[in-house]
mmCIF file of C-alpha atoms in Angstrom:
data_model
loop_
_atom_site.group_PDB
_atom_site.id
_atom_site.type_symbol
_atom_site.label_atom_id
_atom_site.label_comp_id
_atom_site.label_asym_id
_atom_site.label_seq_id
_atom_site.Cartn_x
_atom_site.Cartn_y
_atom_site.Cartn_z
ATOM 1 C CA MET P 111 29.973 -22.971 7.227
ATOM 2 C CA PRO P 112 28.357 -25.887 5.391
ATOM 3 C CA SER P 113 26.401 -25.502 2.389
ATOM 4 C CA PRO P 114 22.363 -24.495 1.687
ATOM 5 C CA ASP P 115 20.927 -27.947 1.243
ATOM 6 C CA GLN P 116 21.269 -28.904 -1.802
ATOM 7 C CA GLU P 117 17.234 -29.767 -2.124
ATOM 8 C CA SER P 118 15.815 -26.408 -0.467
ATOM 9 C CA PRO P 119 12.346 -25.650 -1.485
ATOM 10 C CA THR P 120 13.048 -21.990 -0.678
ATOM 11 C CA TRP P 121 13.956 -21.300 -4.332
ATOM 12 C CA PRO P 122 10.648 -19.959 -6.449
ATOM 13 C CA ARG P 123 9.199 -21.607 -9.159
ATOM 14 C CA VAL P 124 10.282 -19.342 -11.301
ATOM 15 C CA PHE P 125 14.155 -19.976 -10.697
ATOM 16 C CA ARG P 126 13.294 -23.356 -11.420
ATOM 17 C CA ILE P 127 12.800 -23.242 -15.078
ATOM 18 C CA PRO P 128 14.970 -25.374 -17.456
ATOM 19 C CA PRO P 129 17.346 -22.715 -18.732
ATOM 20 C CA LEU P 130 17.545 -23.983 -22.543
ATOM 21 C CA ILE P 131 13.319 -23.350 -22.418
ATOM 22 C CA ILE P 132 13.978 -19.295 -21.733
ATOM 23 C CA VAL P 133 17.113 -19.164 -24.594
ATOM 24 C CA ILE P 134 14.239 -20.761 -27.004
ATOM 25 C CA LEU P 135 11.334 -18.316 -25.412
ATOM 26 C CA ALA P 136 13.333 -15.519 -26.431
ATOM 27 C CA ILE P 137 14.347 -16.953 -30.193
ATOM 28 C CA ALA P 138 11.061 -17.694 -30.500
ATOM 29 C CA MET P 139 9.426 -13.806 -29.305
ATOM 30 C CA VAL P 140 12.534 -12.546 -32.289
ATOM 31 C CA VAL P 141 11.145 -14.582 -34.625
ATOM 32 C CA ALA P 142 7.423 -13.622 -34.164
ATOM 33 C CA ALA P 143 8.520 -10.404 -34.095
ATOM 34 C CA TRP P 144 10.156 -10.137 -37.691
ATOM 35 C CA PHE P 145 7.116 -12.198 -38.967
ATOM 36 C CA ALA P 146 4.439 -9.783 -37.874
ATOM 37 C CA VAL P 147 6.778 -6.951 -39.851
ATOM 38 C CA PHE P 148 6.991 -9.048 -42.900
ATOM 39 C CA ALA P 149 2.985 -9.876 -42.423
ATOM 40 C CA VAL P 150 1.850 -6.175 -41.664
ATOM 41 C CA ASP P 151 4.390 -4.182 -42.956
ATOM 42 C CA ILE P 152 5.623 -5.643 -46.006
ATOM 43 C CA TRP P 153 2.638 -8.527 -47.404
ATOM 44 C CA GLY P 154 -0.133 -6.132 -45.760
ATOM 45 C CA TRP P 155 -1.886 -9.001 -44.476
ATOM 46 C CA LEU P 156 -3.601 -6.472 -41.719
ATOM 47 C CA PRO P 157 -4.007 -2.998 -43.182
ATOM 48 C CA ARG P 158 -2.398 -0.369 -41.054
ATOM 49 C CA GLU P 159 -3.087 2.581 -42.804
ATOM 50 C CA GLY P 160 -2.222 5.870 -41.183
ATOM 51 C CA ALA P 161 -0.536 3.583 -38.411
ATOM 52 C CA ILE P 162 3.050 3.452 -37.122
ATOM 53 C CA PRO P 163 4.228 0.622 -38.281
ATOM 54 C CA ILE P 164 4.611 -2.389 -36.868
ATOM 55 C CA TRP P 165 8.617 -2.451 -37.527
ATOM 56 C CA MET P 166 8.612 0.771 -35.506
ATOM 57 C CA ALA P 167 6.064 -0.347 -32.553
ATOM 58 C CA LEU P 168 6.899 -3.803 -31.993
ATOM 59 C CA PHE P 169 10.880 -3.322 -31.083
ATOM 60 C CA ASN P 170 12.255 -0.227 -29.300
ATOM 61 C CA GLU P 171 9.864 0.344 -26.688
ATOM 62 C CA GLY P 172 7.396 -2.247 -27.639
ATOM 63 C CA LEU P 173 7.245 -5.528 -26.545
ATOM 64 C CA VAL P 174 10.541 -6.908 -27.412
ATOM 65 C CA GLU P 175 12.260 -4.483 -25.466
ATOM 66 C CA ILE P 176 9.674 -5.284 -22.752
ATOM 67 C CA ALA P 177 10.805 -8.233 -22.770
ATOM 68 C CA GLN P 178 14.150 -7.677 -21.992
ATOM 69 C CA TRP P 179 13.011 -6.036 -19.203
ATOM 70 C CA ILE P 180 11.417 -8.772 -17.686
ATOM 71 C CA PHE P 181 14.051 -11.115 -18.452
ATOM 72 C CA ILE P 182 16.257 -8.121 -16.921
ATOM 73 C CA ALA P 183 14.764 -7.494 -13.911
ATOM 74 C CA LEU P 184 13.993 -11.447 -13.179
ATOM 75 C CA PHE P 185 17.865 -11.448 -13.368
ATOM 76 C CA VAL P 186 18.541 -9.464 -10.742
ATOM 77 C CA VAL P 187 16.656 -10.545 -8.065
ATOM 78 C CA GLY P 188 17.387 -13.848 -8.379
ATOM 79 C CA ALA P 189 20.955 -13.107 -8.533
ATOM 80 C CA GLY P 190 20.874 -11.300 -5.981
ATOM 81 C CA TYR P 191 18.874 -13.842 -3.705
ATOM 82 C CA LEU P 192 21.837 -16.522 -4.635
ATOM 83 C CA ALA P 193 25.006 -13.927 -3.765
ATOM 84 C CA GLY P 194 22.837 -13.860 -0.275
ATOM 85 C CA MET P 195 22.407 -17.742 0.060
ATOM 86 C CA TYR P 196 25.791 -18.523 -0.668
ATOM 87 C CA ARG P 197 28.160 -15.243 -0.232
ATOM 88 C CA PHE P 198 29.589 -17.603 3.290
ATOM 89 C CA THR P 199 29.960 -21.087 2.041
ATOM 90 C CA GLU P 200 32.065 -22.824 -0.308
ATOM 91 C CA TYR P 201 30.758 -21.185 -3.506
ATOM 92 C CA ALA P 202 31.729 -17.347 -2.401
ATOM 93 C CA GLY P 203 32.995 -17.029 -5.669
ATOM 94 C CA ILE P 204 30.064 -17.777 -7.856
ATOM 95 C CA ALA P 205 27.987 -15.766 -5.274
ATOM 96 C CA ARG P 206 30.502 -12.398 -6.053
ATOM 97 C CA PHE P 207 29.961 -13.049 -9.861
ATOM 98 C CA TYR P 208 26.373 -12.596 -9.560
ATOM 99 C CA LEU P 209 26.556 -9.914 -7.145
ATOM 100 C CA VAL P 210 28.574 -7.491 -8.842
ATOM 101 C CA LEU P 211 25.907 -8.341 -11.903
ATOM 102 C CA SER P 212 22.955 -7.962 -10.540
ATOM 103 C CA ILE P 213 24.506 -4.836 -9.168
ATOM 104 C CA GLY P 214 25.057 -3.769 -12.710
ATOM 105 C CA PHE P 215 22.178 -4.956 -14.674
ATOM 106 C CA ALA P 216 20.206 -3.146 -11.984
ATOM 107 C CA PHE P 217 21.889 -0.275 -13.823
ATOM 108 C CA ILE P 218 21.374 -1.074 -17.196
ATOM 109 C CA LEU P 219 17.728 -2.087 -16.372
ATOM 110 C CA ILE P 220 17.406 1.619 -15.341
ATOM 111 C CA GLU P 221 19.240 3.316 -18.807
ATOM 112 C CA GLU P 222 17.471 0.631 -20.656
ATOM 113 C CA ALA P 223 13.607 1.691 -19.499
ATOM 114 C CA GLY P 224 14.871 5.686 -18.816
ATOM 115 C CA ASP P 225 16.780 5.967 -22.051
ATOM 116 C CA VAL P 226 19.196 7.845 -20.230
ATOM 117 C CA ARG P 227 22.374 7.747 -22.345
ATOM 118 C CA LEU P 228 20.589 9.563 -25.042
ATOM 119 C CA ILE P 229 18.926 11.919 -23.088
ATOM 120 C CA LEU P 230 22.246 13.109 -22.478
ATOM 121 C CA ALA P 231 23.355 12.478 -25.993
ATOM 122 C CA GLU P 232 20.963 14.792 -27.109
ATOM 123 C CA ALA P 233 21.957 17.627 -24.760
ATOM 124 C CA ILE P 234 25.167 17.765 -25.252
ATOM 125 C CA GLY P 235 24.336 18.117 -29.331
ATOM 126 C CA ARG P 236 21.838 20.942 -27.949
ATOM 127 C CA TRP P 237 25.254 22.788 -26.384
ATOM 128 C CA TYR P 238 28.019 21.457 -28.222
ATOM 129 C CA GLY P 239 26.592 21.005 -31.834
ATOM 130 C CA TYR P 240 26.739 18.427 -34.307
ATOM 131 C CA GLU P 241 30.408 17.010 -34.370
ATOM 132 C CA ILE P 242 32.512 17.478 -30.817
ATOM 133 C CA LEU P 243 36.324 16.513 -31.444
ATOM 134 C CA GLY P 244 35.494 14.917 -34.812
ATOM 135 C CA PHE P 245 32.864 12.119 -33.230
ATOM 136 C CA HIS P 246 29.180 11.897 -33.422
ATOM 137 C CA TYR P 247 27.786 13.906 -30.487
ATOM 138 C CA HIS P 248 26.085 10.716 -29.655
ATOM 139 C CA VAL P 249 29.059 8.951 -29.806
ATOM 140 C CA VAL P 250 30.991 11.378 -27.526
ATOM 141 C CA GLY P 251 27.483 11.168 -25.175
ATOM 142 C CA THR P 252 26.483 7.710 -24.223
ATOM 143 C CA LEU P 253 30.066 6.884 -24.587
ATOM 144 C CA PRO P 254 30.538 8.016 -20.232
ATOM 145 C CA VAL P 255 27.253 5.923 -19.871
ATOM 146 C CA MET P 256 28.195 2.904 -21.783
ATOM 147 C CA ALA P 257 31.702 2.872 -19.823
ATOM 148 C CA PHE P 258 29.527 2.955 -16.287
ATOM 149 C CA LEU P 259 27.679 0.408 -17.332
ATOM 150 C CA ALA P 260 30.397 -1.996 -18.917
ATOM 151 C CA PHE P 261 32.334 -2.146 -15.721
ATOM 152 C CA PHE P 262 30.050 -3.995 -13.536
ATOM 153 C CA PRO P 263 29.617 -7.469 -16.045
ATOM 154 C CA VAL P 264 33.700 -6.884 -17.249
ATOM 155 C CA TYR P 265 34.813 -6.804 -13.563
ATOM 156 C CA ALA P 266 32.777 -9.733 -13.001
ATOM 157 C CA LEU P 267 33.704 -11.373 -15.386
ATOM 158 C CA VAL P 268 37.523 -11.255 -15.221
ATOM 159 C CA ARG P 269 37.675 -11.305 -11.043
ATOM 160 C CA TYR P 270 35.028 -14.287 -10.309
ATOM 161 C CA GLY P 271 33.997 -15.131 -13.910
ATOM 162 C CA ARG P 272 36.585 -18.983 -13.298
ATOM 163 C CA HIS P 273 34.107 -20.080 -10.533
ATOM 164 C CA VAL P 274 30.671 -19.925 -13.159
ATOM 165 C CA TRP P 275 32.667 -21.802 -15.387
ATOM 166 C CA GLN P 276 32.523 -24.473 -12.955
ATOM 167 C CA CYS P 277 28.738 -24.590 -14.069
ATOM 168 C CA SER P 278 29.429 -26.674 -16.253
ATOM 169 C CA SER P 279 25.375 -26.057 -17.368
ATOM 170 C CA ALA P 280 26.127 -22.115 -17.505
ATOM 171 C CA ARG P 281 29.171 -21.582 -19.750
ATOM 172 C CA TRP P 282 27.565 -21.493 -23.323
ATOM 173 C CA TYR P 283 24.845 -19.270 -21.595
ATOM 174 C CA LEU P 284 27.403 -16.937 -20.431
ATOM 175 C CA VAL P 285 29.504 -17.263 -23.233
ATOM 176 C CA ALA P 286 26.822 -16.524 -25.524
ATOM 177 C CA MET P 287 25.499 -13.742 -23.116
ATOM 178 C CA TYR P 288 28.449 -11.901 -23.129
ATOM 179 C CA GLY P 289 29.563 -12.375 -26.953
ATOM 180 C CA ILE P 290 26.184 -11.109 -28.054
ATOM 181 C CA TYR P 291 25.557 -8.106 -25.482
ATOM 182 C CA ALA P 292 29.428 -6.986 -25.970
ATOM 183 C CA GLY P 293 28.283 -7.707 -30.378
ATOM 184 C CA SER P 294 25.537 -5.173 -29.835
ATOM 185 C CA GLN P 295 26.628 -2.352 -27.602
ATOM 186 C CA LEU P 296 29.911 -2.166 -30.031
ATOM 187 C CA GLY P 297 27.463 -2.061 -32.715
ATOM 188 C CA ALA P 298 25.806 1.259 -31.336
ATOM 189 C CA GLN P 299 28.856 2.516 -29.892
ATOM 190 C CA THR P 300 30.055 2.857 -33.803
ATOM 191 C CA SER P 301 26.438 3.251 -35.150
ATOM 192 C CA HIS P 302 27.531 6.968 -36.538
ATOM 193 C CA ILE P 303 30.908 6.018 -37.692
ATOM 194 C CA GLU P 304 30.528 6.764 -41.678
ATOM 195 C CA GLY P 305 27.019 5.917 -41.335
ATOM 196 C CA TRP P 306 27.364 1.806 -41.642
ATOM 197 C CA TYR P 307 24.120 1.576 -38.930
ATOM 198 C CA ALA P 308 22.153 3.749 -42.187
ATOM 199 C CA HIS P 309 24.192 1.586 -44.579
ATOM 200 C CA PHE P 310 23.467 -1.619 -43.687
ATOM 201 C CA GLY P 311 19.681 -0.273 -42.424
ATOM 202 C CA ASN P 312 18.957 0.342 -46.676
ATOM 203 C CA TRP P 313 21.434 -3.096 -47.702
ATOM 204 C CA LEU P 314 18.563 -4.670 -45.852
ATOM 205 C CA ASN P 315 15.986 -2.737 -47.074
ATOM 206 C CA ILE P 316 16.836 -3.603 -50.256
ATOM 207 C CA ASN P 317 17.707 -7.264 -50.917
ATOM 208 C CA ILE P 318 15.675 -7.977 -47.413
ATOM 209 C CA PHE P 319 12.062 -6.218 -47.651
ATOM 210 C CA GLY P 320 12.584 -5.316 -51.155
ATOM 211 C CA SER P 321 12.523 -1.542 -51.304
ATOM 212 C CA ARG P 322 8.757 -1.932 -49.515
ATOM 213 C CA LEU P 323 9.764 -0.795 -45.489
ATOM 214 C CA PRO P 324 7.463 1.135 -44.760
ATOM 215 C CA GLU P 325 8.504 4.898 -44.083
ATOM 216 C CA PRO P 326 6.910 6.842 -41.459
ATOM 217 C CA TRP P 327 5.374 10.196 -42.559
ATOM 218 C CA GLY P 328 7.655 12.778 -41.724
ATOM 219 C CA MET P 329 11.243 10.817 -41.826
ATOM 220 C CA GLU P 330 14.128 11.261 -44.438
ATOM 221 C CA PRO P 331 15.174 7.732 -46.052
ATOM 222 C CA GLY P 332 18.757 7.417 -43.986
ATOM 223 C CA GLU P 333 16.983 8.032 -41.020
ATOM 224 C CA ILE P 334 14.585 5.165 -41.243
ATOM 225 C CA ALA P 335 17.508 2.522 -42.492
ATOM 226 C CA TYR P 336 19.253 3.842 -39.323
ATOM 227 C CA LEU P 337 15.940 3.360 -37.438
ATOM 228 C CA PHE P 338 15.760 -0.243 -38.602
ATOM 229 C CA ILE P 339 18.969 -1.411 -37.424
ATOM 230 C CA ASP P 340 19.100 0.576 -34.262
ATOM 231 C CA ASN P 341 15.264 -0.362 -33.237
ATOM 232 C CA VAL P 342 14.948 -3.963 -35.286
ATOM 233 C CA VAL P 343 18.063 -5.936 -35.347
ATOM 234 C CA GLU P 344 19.938 -4.293 -32.471
ATOM 235 C CA GLU P 345 16.659 -5.021 -29.738
ATOM 236 C CA SER P 346 16.467 -8.435 -31.084
ATOM 237 C CA LEU P 347 20.328 -8.976 -30.676
ATOM 238 C CA GLU P 348 19.720 -7.877 -27.086
ATOM 239 C CA LEU P 349 16.722 -9.841 -26.357
ATOM 240 C CA ILE P 350 18.458 -13.188 -27.376
ATOM 241 C CA ALA P 351 20.966 -11.867 -24.856
ATOM 242 C CA ALA P 352 18.591 -11.290 -22.312
ATOM 243 C CA GLY P 353 16.975 -14.310 -22.996
ATOM 244 C CA ALA P 354 21.219 -16.145 -22.028
ATOM 245 C CA LEU P 355 21.585 -14.167 -18.882
ATOM 246 C CA PHE P 356 18.469 -14.969 -17.357
ATOM 247 C CA ALA P 357 19.345 -18.505 -18.495
ATOM 248 C CA MET P 358 22.659 -18.924 -17.200
ATOM 249 C CA LEU P 359 21.123 -18.194 -13.530
ATOM 250 C CA LEU P 360 18.755 -20.599 -14.048
ATOM 251 C CA ALA P 361 22.002 -23.428 -14.947
ATOM 252 C CA THR P 362 23.926 -21.955 -12.251
ATOM 253 C CA ILE P 363 20.840 -22.307 -9.834
ATOM 254 C CA SER P 364 20.126 -25.920 -11.273
ATOM 255 C CA ASP P 365 23.788 -27.154 -10.749
ATOM 256 C CA LEU P 366 24.722 -25.419 -7.207
ATOM 257 C CA ARG P 367 20.764 -26.845 -6.421
ATOM 258 C CA LYS P 368 22.004 -30.920 -7.586
ATOM 259 C CA ASN P 369 25.279 -30.073 -6.114
ATOM 260 C CA ARG P 370 27.241 -30.432 -9.432
ATOM 261 C CA VAL P 371 29.812 -27.727 -9.498
ATOM 262 C CA SER P 372 33.462 -28.788 -9.801
ATOM 263 C CA VAL P 373 34.176 -26.383 -6.773
ATOM 264 C CA ARG P 374 38.177 -25.454 -6.660
ATOM 265 C CA VAL P 375 37.719 -25.787 -2.857
ATOM 266 C CA GLN P 376 40.578 -24.950 -1.442
ATOM 267 C CA GLN P 377 41.070 -21.245 -3.463
ATOM 268 C CA ASP P 378 37.149 -20.759 -2.682
ATOM 269 C CA MET P 379 37.694 -21.414 1.325
ATOM 270 C CA GLU P 380 40.695 -19.268 1.541
ATOM 271 C CA ALA P 381 39.054 -16.557 0.502
ATOM 272 C CA LEU P 382 36.029 -17.055 2.726
ATOM 273 C CA GLN P 383 38.622 -17.268 5.727
ATOM 274 C CA ASN P 384 40.116 -14.083 4.551
ATOM 275 C CA LEU P 385 36.286 -12.611 4.879
ATOM 276 C CA GLU P 386 35.333 -13.741 7.758
ATOM 277 C CA ALA P 387 38.549 -12.716 9.056
ATOM 278 C CA GLN P 388 37.925 -9.162 7.447
ATOM 279 C CA GLN P 389 34.732 -9.340 9.617
ATOM 280 C CA SER P 390 35.799 -10.137 12.724
#
């Protein structure tokens, strides 16, 4: 079966944006958010007496996290569309990669917006106590959810990643996306081990902010230090990763439209023929 017209106008304009612009936009949003923390919370340019500090308001469930949701939602729609367009072509391997990844990130978007893992962890903590088998209840509660969410990106990479690697424009976005997401999620899953999130947050407060990070009423210093890493640092990394995710899709679409993919035609066509034989 022939490939779709490489110059087909059916792709919406949002999926023709140069991928580097998305990464630059994501990094610029992170830089602007951190500047707002310094300007408002540390330097006091905008008095906010009695209001929640910017470092708490802007990141977790704030503009930084919402920007992530937008990038992920655009990716899910675009990846599903790509999978549908190219599933019966010589680019079937690429289509399957994005199909699996779109399913995985649809679940990730649900979890990010609904905090499913934290709800489960809090419930387990109420039922079984603060420590379970020597681990903090957050570690035990979030592990099943994280394992489920990790399955789809890992399977897509292991099973079909070699096909996307043929899209030269998408390679480094793929590496950046997987690397940053893996690092941030590993950090989140181990955050309570030896209290390293709190120690790191306290180090940042002392050495970067001069111990001037605003403390919301009713919070202990250790809790504030932990939340700074969980809110500000983690969400900053995830926004850049979400930008790389969407940029990877845009780079792949660009390569496909311009016929710049070095496809292992024989392997992909054999896979296509096997699929058509199964359906017939």
